[in-house]
XYZ file of C-alpha atoms in Angstrom:
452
model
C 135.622 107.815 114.031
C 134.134 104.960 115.378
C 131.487 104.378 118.102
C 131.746 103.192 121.267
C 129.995 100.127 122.395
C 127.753 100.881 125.531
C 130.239 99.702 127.942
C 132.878 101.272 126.973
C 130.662 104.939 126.459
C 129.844 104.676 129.988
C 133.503 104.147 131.018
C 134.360 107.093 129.147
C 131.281 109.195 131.074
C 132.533 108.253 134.343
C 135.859 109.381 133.123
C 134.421 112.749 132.557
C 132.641 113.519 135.417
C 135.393 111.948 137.735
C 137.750 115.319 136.026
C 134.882 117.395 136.022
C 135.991 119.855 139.078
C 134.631 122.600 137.827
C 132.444 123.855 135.191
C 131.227 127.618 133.811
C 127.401 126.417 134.261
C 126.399 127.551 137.456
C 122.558 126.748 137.504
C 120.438 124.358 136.055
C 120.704 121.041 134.448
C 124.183 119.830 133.124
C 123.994 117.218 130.455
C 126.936 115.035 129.601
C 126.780 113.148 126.078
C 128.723 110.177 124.521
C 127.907 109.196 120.899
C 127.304 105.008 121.329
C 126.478 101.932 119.760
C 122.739 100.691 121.603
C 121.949 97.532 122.315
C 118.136 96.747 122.347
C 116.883 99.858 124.463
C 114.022 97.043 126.084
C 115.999 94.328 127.029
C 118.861 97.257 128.413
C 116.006 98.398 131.017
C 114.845 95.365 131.977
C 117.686 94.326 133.449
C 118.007 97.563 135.200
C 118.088 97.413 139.026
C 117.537 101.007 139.285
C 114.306 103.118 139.437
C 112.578 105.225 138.157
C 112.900 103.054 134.810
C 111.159 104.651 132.040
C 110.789 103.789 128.399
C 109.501 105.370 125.114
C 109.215 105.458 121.581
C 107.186 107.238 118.956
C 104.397 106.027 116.780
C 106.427 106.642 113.836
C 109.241 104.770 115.079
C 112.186 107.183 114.957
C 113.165 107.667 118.780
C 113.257 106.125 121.434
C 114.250 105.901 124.711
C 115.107 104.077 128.042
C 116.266 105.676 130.898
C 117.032 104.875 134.895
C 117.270 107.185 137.998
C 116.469 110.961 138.528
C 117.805 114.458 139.131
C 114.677 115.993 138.891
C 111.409 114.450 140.454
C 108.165 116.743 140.060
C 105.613 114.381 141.718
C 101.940 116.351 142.294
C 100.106 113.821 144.648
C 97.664 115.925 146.001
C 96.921 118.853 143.975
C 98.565 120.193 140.432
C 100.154 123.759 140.865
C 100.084 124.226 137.300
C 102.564 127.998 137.454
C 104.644 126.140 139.755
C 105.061 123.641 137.120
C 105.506 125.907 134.423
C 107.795 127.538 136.553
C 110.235 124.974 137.282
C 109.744 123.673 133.606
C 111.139 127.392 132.152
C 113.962 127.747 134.930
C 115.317 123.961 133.875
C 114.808 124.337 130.681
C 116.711 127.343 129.912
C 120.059 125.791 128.621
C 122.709 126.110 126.255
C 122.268 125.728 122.014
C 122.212 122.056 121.230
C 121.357 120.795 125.000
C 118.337 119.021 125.046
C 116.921 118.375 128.382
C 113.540 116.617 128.916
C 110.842 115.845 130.898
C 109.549 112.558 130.656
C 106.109 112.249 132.731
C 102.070 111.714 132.504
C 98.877 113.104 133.574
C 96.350 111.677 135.188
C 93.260 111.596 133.052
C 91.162 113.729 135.955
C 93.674 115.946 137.966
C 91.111 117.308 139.984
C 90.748 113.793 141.301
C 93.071 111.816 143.865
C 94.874 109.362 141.368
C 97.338 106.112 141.929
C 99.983 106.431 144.585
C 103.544 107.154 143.119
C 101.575 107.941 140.099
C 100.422 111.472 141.462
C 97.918 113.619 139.264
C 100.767 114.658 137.530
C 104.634 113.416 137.628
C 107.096 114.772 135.593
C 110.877 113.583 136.111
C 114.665 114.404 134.057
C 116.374 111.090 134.768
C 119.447 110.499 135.666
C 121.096 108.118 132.809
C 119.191 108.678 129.549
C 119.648 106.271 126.059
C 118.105 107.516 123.178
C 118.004 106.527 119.899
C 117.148 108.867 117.323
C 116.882 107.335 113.489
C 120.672 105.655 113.380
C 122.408 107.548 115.783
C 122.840 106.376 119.734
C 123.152 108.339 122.310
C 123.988 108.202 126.100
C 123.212 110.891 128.292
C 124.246 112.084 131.996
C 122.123 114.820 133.977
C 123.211 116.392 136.626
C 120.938 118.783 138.575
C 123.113 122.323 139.787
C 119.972 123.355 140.847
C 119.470 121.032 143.708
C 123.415 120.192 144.887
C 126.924 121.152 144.646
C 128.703 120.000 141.210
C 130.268 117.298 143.764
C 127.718 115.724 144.860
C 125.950 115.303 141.663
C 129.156 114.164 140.164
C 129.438 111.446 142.556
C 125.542 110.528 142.868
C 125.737 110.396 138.792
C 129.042 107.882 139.279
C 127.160 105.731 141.759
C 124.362 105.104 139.186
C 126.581 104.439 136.232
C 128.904 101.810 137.773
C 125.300 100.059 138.796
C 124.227 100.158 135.091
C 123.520 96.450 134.006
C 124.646 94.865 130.727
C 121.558 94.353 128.613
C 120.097 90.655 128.202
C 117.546 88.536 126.347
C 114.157 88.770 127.221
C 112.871 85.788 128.556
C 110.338 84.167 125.993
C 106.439 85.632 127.315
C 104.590 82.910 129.164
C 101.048 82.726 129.458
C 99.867 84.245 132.865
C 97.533 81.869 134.883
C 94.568 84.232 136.176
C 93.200 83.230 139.367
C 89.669 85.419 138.951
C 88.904 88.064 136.769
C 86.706 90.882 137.814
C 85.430 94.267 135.870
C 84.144 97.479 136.841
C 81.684 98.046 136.005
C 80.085 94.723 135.093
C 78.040 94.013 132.209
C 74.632 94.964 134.068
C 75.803 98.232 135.797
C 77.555 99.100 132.586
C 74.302 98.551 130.621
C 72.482 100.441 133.203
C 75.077 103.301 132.509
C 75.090 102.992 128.432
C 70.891 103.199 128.590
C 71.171 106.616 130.936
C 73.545 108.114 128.897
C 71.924 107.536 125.647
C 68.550 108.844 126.786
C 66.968 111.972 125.470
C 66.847 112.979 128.937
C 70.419 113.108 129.557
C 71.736 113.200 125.775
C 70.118 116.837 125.057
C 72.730 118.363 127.419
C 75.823 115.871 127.370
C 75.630 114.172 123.710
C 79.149 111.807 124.127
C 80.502 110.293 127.601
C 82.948 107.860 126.956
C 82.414 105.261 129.420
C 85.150 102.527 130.493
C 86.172 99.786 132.370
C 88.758 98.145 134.486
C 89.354 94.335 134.609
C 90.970 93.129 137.630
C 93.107 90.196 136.495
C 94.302 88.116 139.988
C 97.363 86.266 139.117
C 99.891 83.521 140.576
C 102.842 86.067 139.649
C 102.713 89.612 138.008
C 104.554 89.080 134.763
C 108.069 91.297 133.773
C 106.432 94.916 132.437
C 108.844 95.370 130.229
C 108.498 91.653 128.672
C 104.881 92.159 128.273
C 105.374 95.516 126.448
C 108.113 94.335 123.879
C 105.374 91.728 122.886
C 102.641 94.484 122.752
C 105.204 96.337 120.909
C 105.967 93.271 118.524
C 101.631 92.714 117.599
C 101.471 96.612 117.323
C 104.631 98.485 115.641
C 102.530 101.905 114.554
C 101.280 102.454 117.861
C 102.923 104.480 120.960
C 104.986 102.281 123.605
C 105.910 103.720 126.682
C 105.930 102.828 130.213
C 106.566 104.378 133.901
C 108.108 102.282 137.054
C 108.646 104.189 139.919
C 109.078 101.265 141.862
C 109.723 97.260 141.457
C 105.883 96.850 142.631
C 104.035 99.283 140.004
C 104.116 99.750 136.819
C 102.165 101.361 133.896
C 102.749 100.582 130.065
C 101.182 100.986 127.080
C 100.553 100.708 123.707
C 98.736 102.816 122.087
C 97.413 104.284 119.466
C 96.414 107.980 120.012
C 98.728 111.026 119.583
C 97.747 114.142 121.679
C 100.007 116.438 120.534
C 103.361 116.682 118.682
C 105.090 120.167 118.882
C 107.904 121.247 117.067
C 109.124 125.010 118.232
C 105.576 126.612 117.244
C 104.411 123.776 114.616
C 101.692 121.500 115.928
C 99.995 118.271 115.191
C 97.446 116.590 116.705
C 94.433 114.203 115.774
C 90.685 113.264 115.636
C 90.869 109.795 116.884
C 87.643 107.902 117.281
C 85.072 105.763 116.179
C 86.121 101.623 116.264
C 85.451 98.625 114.103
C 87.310 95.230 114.124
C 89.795 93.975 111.334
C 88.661 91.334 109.017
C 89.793 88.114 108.141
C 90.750 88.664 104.258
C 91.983 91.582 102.905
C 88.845 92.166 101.038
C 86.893 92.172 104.202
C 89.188 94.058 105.808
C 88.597 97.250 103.194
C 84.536 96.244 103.392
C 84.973 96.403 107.136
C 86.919 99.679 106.777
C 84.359 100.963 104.696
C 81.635 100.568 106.603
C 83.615 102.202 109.373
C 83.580 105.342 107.066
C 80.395 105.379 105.802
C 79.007 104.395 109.558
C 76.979 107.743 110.990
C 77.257 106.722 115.068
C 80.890 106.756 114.164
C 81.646 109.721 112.099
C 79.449 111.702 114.296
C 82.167 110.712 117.146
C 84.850 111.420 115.133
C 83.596 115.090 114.099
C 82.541 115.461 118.095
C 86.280 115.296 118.770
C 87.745 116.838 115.975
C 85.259 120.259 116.189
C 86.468 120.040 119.920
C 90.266 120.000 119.541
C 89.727 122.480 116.647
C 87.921 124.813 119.324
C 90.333 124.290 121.548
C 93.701 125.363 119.439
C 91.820 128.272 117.921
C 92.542 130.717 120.696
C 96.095 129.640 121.227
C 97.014 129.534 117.377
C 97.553 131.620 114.471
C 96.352 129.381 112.108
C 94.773 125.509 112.563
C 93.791 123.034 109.476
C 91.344 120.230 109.938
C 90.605 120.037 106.737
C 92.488 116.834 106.148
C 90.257 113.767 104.758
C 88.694 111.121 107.420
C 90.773 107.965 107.256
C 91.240 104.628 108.556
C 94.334 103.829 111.208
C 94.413 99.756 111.601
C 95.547 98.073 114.803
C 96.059 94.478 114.964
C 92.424 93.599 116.109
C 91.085 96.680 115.254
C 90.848 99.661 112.732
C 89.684 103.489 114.053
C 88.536 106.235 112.220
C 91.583 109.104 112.233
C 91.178 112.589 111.227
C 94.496 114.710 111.248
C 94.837 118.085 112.596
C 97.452 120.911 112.235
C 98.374 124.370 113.833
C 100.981 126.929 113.986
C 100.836 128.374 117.673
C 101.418 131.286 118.911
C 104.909 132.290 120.403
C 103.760 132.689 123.737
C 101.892 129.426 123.841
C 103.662 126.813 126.469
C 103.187 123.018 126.593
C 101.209 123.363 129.915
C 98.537 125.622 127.958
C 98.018 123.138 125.080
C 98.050 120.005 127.969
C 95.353 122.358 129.919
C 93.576 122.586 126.653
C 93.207 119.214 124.684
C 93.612 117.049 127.752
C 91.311 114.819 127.684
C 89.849 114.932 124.590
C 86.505 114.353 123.816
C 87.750 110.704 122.479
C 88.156 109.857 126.088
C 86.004 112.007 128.233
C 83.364 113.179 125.991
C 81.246 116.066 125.245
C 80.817 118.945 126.636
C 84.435 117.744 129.196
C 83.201 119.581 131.982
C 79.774 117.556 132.179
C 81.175 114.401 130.864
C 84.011 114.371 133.268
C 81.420 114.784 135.947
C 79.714 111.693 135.129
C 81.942 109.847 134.886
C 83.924 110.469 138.524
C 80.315 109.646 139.710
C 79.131 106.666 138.303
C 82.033 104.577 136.256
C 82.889 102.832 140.196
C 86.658 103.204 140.144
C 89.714 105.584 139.466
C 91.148 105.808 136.043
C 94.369 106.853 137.399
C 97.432 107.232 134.226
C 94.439 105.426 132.259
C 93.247 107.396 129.636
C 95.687 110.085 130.353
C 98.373 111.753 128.619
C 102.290 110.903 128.603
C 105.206 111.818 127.120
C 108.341 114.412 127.325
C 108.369 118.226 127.169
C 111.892 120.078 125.679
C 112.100 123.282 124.559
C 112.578 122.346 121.185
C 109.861 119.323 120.991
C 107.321 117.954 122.802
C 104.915 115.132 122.217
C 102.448 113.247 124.414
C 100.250 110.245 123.454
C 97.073 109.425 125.076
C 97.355 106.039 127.522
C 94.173 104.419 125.945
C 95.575 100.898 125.266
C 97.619 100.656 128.690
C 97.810 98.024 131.627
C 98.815 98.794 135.406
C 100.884 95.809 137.055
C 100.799 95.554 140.988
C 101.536 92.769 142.964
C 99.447 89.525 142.007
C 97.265 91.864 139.525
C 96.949 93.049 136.481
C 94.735 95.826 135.757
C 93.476 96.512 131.883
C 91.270 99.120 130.664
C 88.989 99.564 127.724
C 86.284 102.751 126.559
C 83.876 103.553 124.785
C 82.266 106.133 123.200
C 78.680 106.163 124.096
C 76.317 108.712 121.926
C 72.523 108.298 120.527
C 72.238 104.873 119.097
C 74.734 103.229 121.235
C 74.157 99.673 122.112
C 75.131 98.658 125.607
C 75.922 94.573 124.345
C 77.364 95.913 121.243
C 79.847 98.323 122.865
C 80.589 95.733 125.701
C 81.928 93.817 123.061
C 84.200 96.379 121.334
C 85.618 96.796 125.117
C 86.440 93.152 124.534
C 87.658 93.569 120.867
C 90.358 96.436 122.598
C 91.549 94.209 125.114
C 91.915 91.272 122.528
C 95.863 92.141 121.859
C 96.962 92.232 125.172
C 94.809 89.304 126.223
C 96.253 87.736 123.621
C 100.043 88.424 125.223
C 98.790 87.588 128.495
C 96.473 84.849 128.561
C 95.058 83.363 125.609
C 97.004 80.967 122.910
């Protein structure tokens, strides 16, 4: 049998629901399928005129997905209820075999801390119109929430939103973005000031790793298309994370990045040791000298092993087995290689995604070591709010879950755009040397942006 193009798929949906009267599911979320032929899941969203708009696809390039609207908005602006969440999360997600409902949302990177606006310390959200592609197979998907209206109304609220769906279209070409001003926070002398505290014996004895960060203010003419700008990011990076979040026409957060949390499938989990930064070279053999050095470099396999003997600490209790005994290796970027340590566990049965989030985020990779104290530090003296920066997103299911950590991400307001780069900052650590490898992480997406 052969699949339907897009068009005619959603045609077919609103066919459905327009006979669906009645229906033996009393409760919960009711999800709607049509097998389909996708067009280019990016340029699909971006001509979307509905929000939320929300993209994704994994590092190893086998899913992904764009999606528009809600039925299900968890927004936590002012304080994270995490048994209410769980709550909610179990009473949705109890469904029939073979219905896969999912939560696609972030974390902020400190949820004890007020975080962006519409961003929330934590927002988690089913959407309304959901297309997913999974290896070769298309797919696109209709919630409706029984939970919060009568089958009626969410019939008709789903119909409204499908006959506004938009017929996918060419991204425009990128153009370069012309900056105004730049400004970063810290600057060079406060963040050198920062770098020498940190690393002194003093401070170091009791808090060996803060990774320390900063946010460059870019003032622009006119904030460039998100989704544009992260189908180029996408393009220069392939093995990386893509995902973004607009709640709104005048935010938006994407990114492209490198770092899984966690993967879980049922009670398998993998995770990963992610840490320690060198830049690619110009020739192949430099490249593997570069690389190398990388491994052989002590500042930077003593990050690495801070992280890894963290997350390792971390599963232990919630696990019936973890293995970390995989060999160090090297994970290259387009500017940039990182040291990458892999990390496996089986869990145990009564071990939810909220637990493991509670656990690993944020790793030591962004926060540093011990969290409590680095985390501390940080609110105090970095000099502005992280935010979604450096925090964790990504979908929950009852079958699978994964989340990747927003280390290589951008937030686009109105006339700004707002990049962010860390460091890890241990004994040793050179405040010129790891303002520059700030620089060498923003080199991709300053690329996109600004420079030819």
């Amino acid at each position: 049998m052969s699949v339907l193009s897009l068009s005619k798929a959603v045609s077919s949906l609103s066919d459905r629901l327009s006979q669906l009267f009645d229906h033996s599911q009393q409760s919960g979320i009711l999800q709607l399928v049509e097998d389909v032929s996708l067009p280019p899941l990016m340029s699909w969203l971006a001509a979307q005129n509905q929000f939320p708009k929300i993209y994704w696809q994994g590092r190893d390039r086998r899913e992904e997905v764009a999606a528009v609207g809600s039925c299900l908005d968890l927004a936590f602006i002012e304080a994270i209820d995490d048994s209410k969440l769980q709550q909610i999360y179990q009473q949705y997600c109890q469904q029939p075999h073979g219905v896969d409902v999912r939560f696609y949302g972030g974390v902020a990177f400190d949820r004890t801390l007020a975080s962006w606006p519409e961003f929330g310390r934590a927002r988690f959200l089913v959407p309304r119109v959901e297309l997913r592609r999974q290896e070769d197979r298309g797919q696109l998907l209709v919630n409706l929430n029984l939970n919060e209206q009568s089958l009626a109304q969410q019939v008709q609220q789903a119909l409204a939103v499908l006959a506004q769906l938009c017929p996918a279209q060419p991204l425009l070409p990128p153009q370069k973005t012309e900056v105004l001003s730049r400004f970063d926070v810290p600057d060079f002398s406060r963040w050198s000031q920062l770098v020498t505290e940190v690393t002194s014996p003093a401070f170091n004895c009791h808090t060996p790793k803060v990774v320390l960060s900063r946010q460059s203010k870019l003032h622009v003419t006119q904030t460039p298309d998100p989704w544009t700008v992260l189908a180029c990011w996408q393009g220069r990076n392939p093995t990386s994370f893509q995902f973004g979040f607009q709640f709104s026409p005048e935010h938006s957060f994407i990114s492209c990045t490198p770092e899984r949390l966690y993967r879980r499938q049922q009670d398998q989990l993998v995770t990963e040791a992610l840490a320690g930064t060198t830049v690619r070279g110009l020739t192949a053999d430099e490249d593997e000298k570069l690389a190398q050095q990388l491994l052989d470099d002590h500042k930077n396999s003593h990050e690495n092993q801070f992280v890894g003997t963290h997350i390792v600490s971390e599963l232990t209790p919630l696990s019936v087995q973890v293995n970390a005994d995989e060999p160090l290796k090297i994970f290259k970027l387009n500017h940039i290689q990182h040291l990458h340590r892999v990390i496996k566990a089986q869990l145990r049965h009564d071990i939810s995604d909220f637990q493991l989030l509670q656990s690993l985020h944020p790793t030591p990779a962004v926060g540093g070591f011990p969290k409590k104290a680095a985390l501390q530090y940080i609110a105090a003296n970095e000099g502005y709010n992280r935010g979604w920066y450096a925090g964790t997103c990504g979908f929950l299911s009852s079958q699978l879950s994964e989340f990747a950590v927003a280390i290589r991400s951008a937030l686009l307001e109105p006339g700004c755009i707002n990049l962010f780069a860390g460091a890890g900052i241990l004994t040793g650590s050179d405040p010129s040397l790891e303002w520059q490898e700030l620089e060498n992480k923003l080199a991709t997406i300053m690329s996109i942006l600004v420079d030819f």
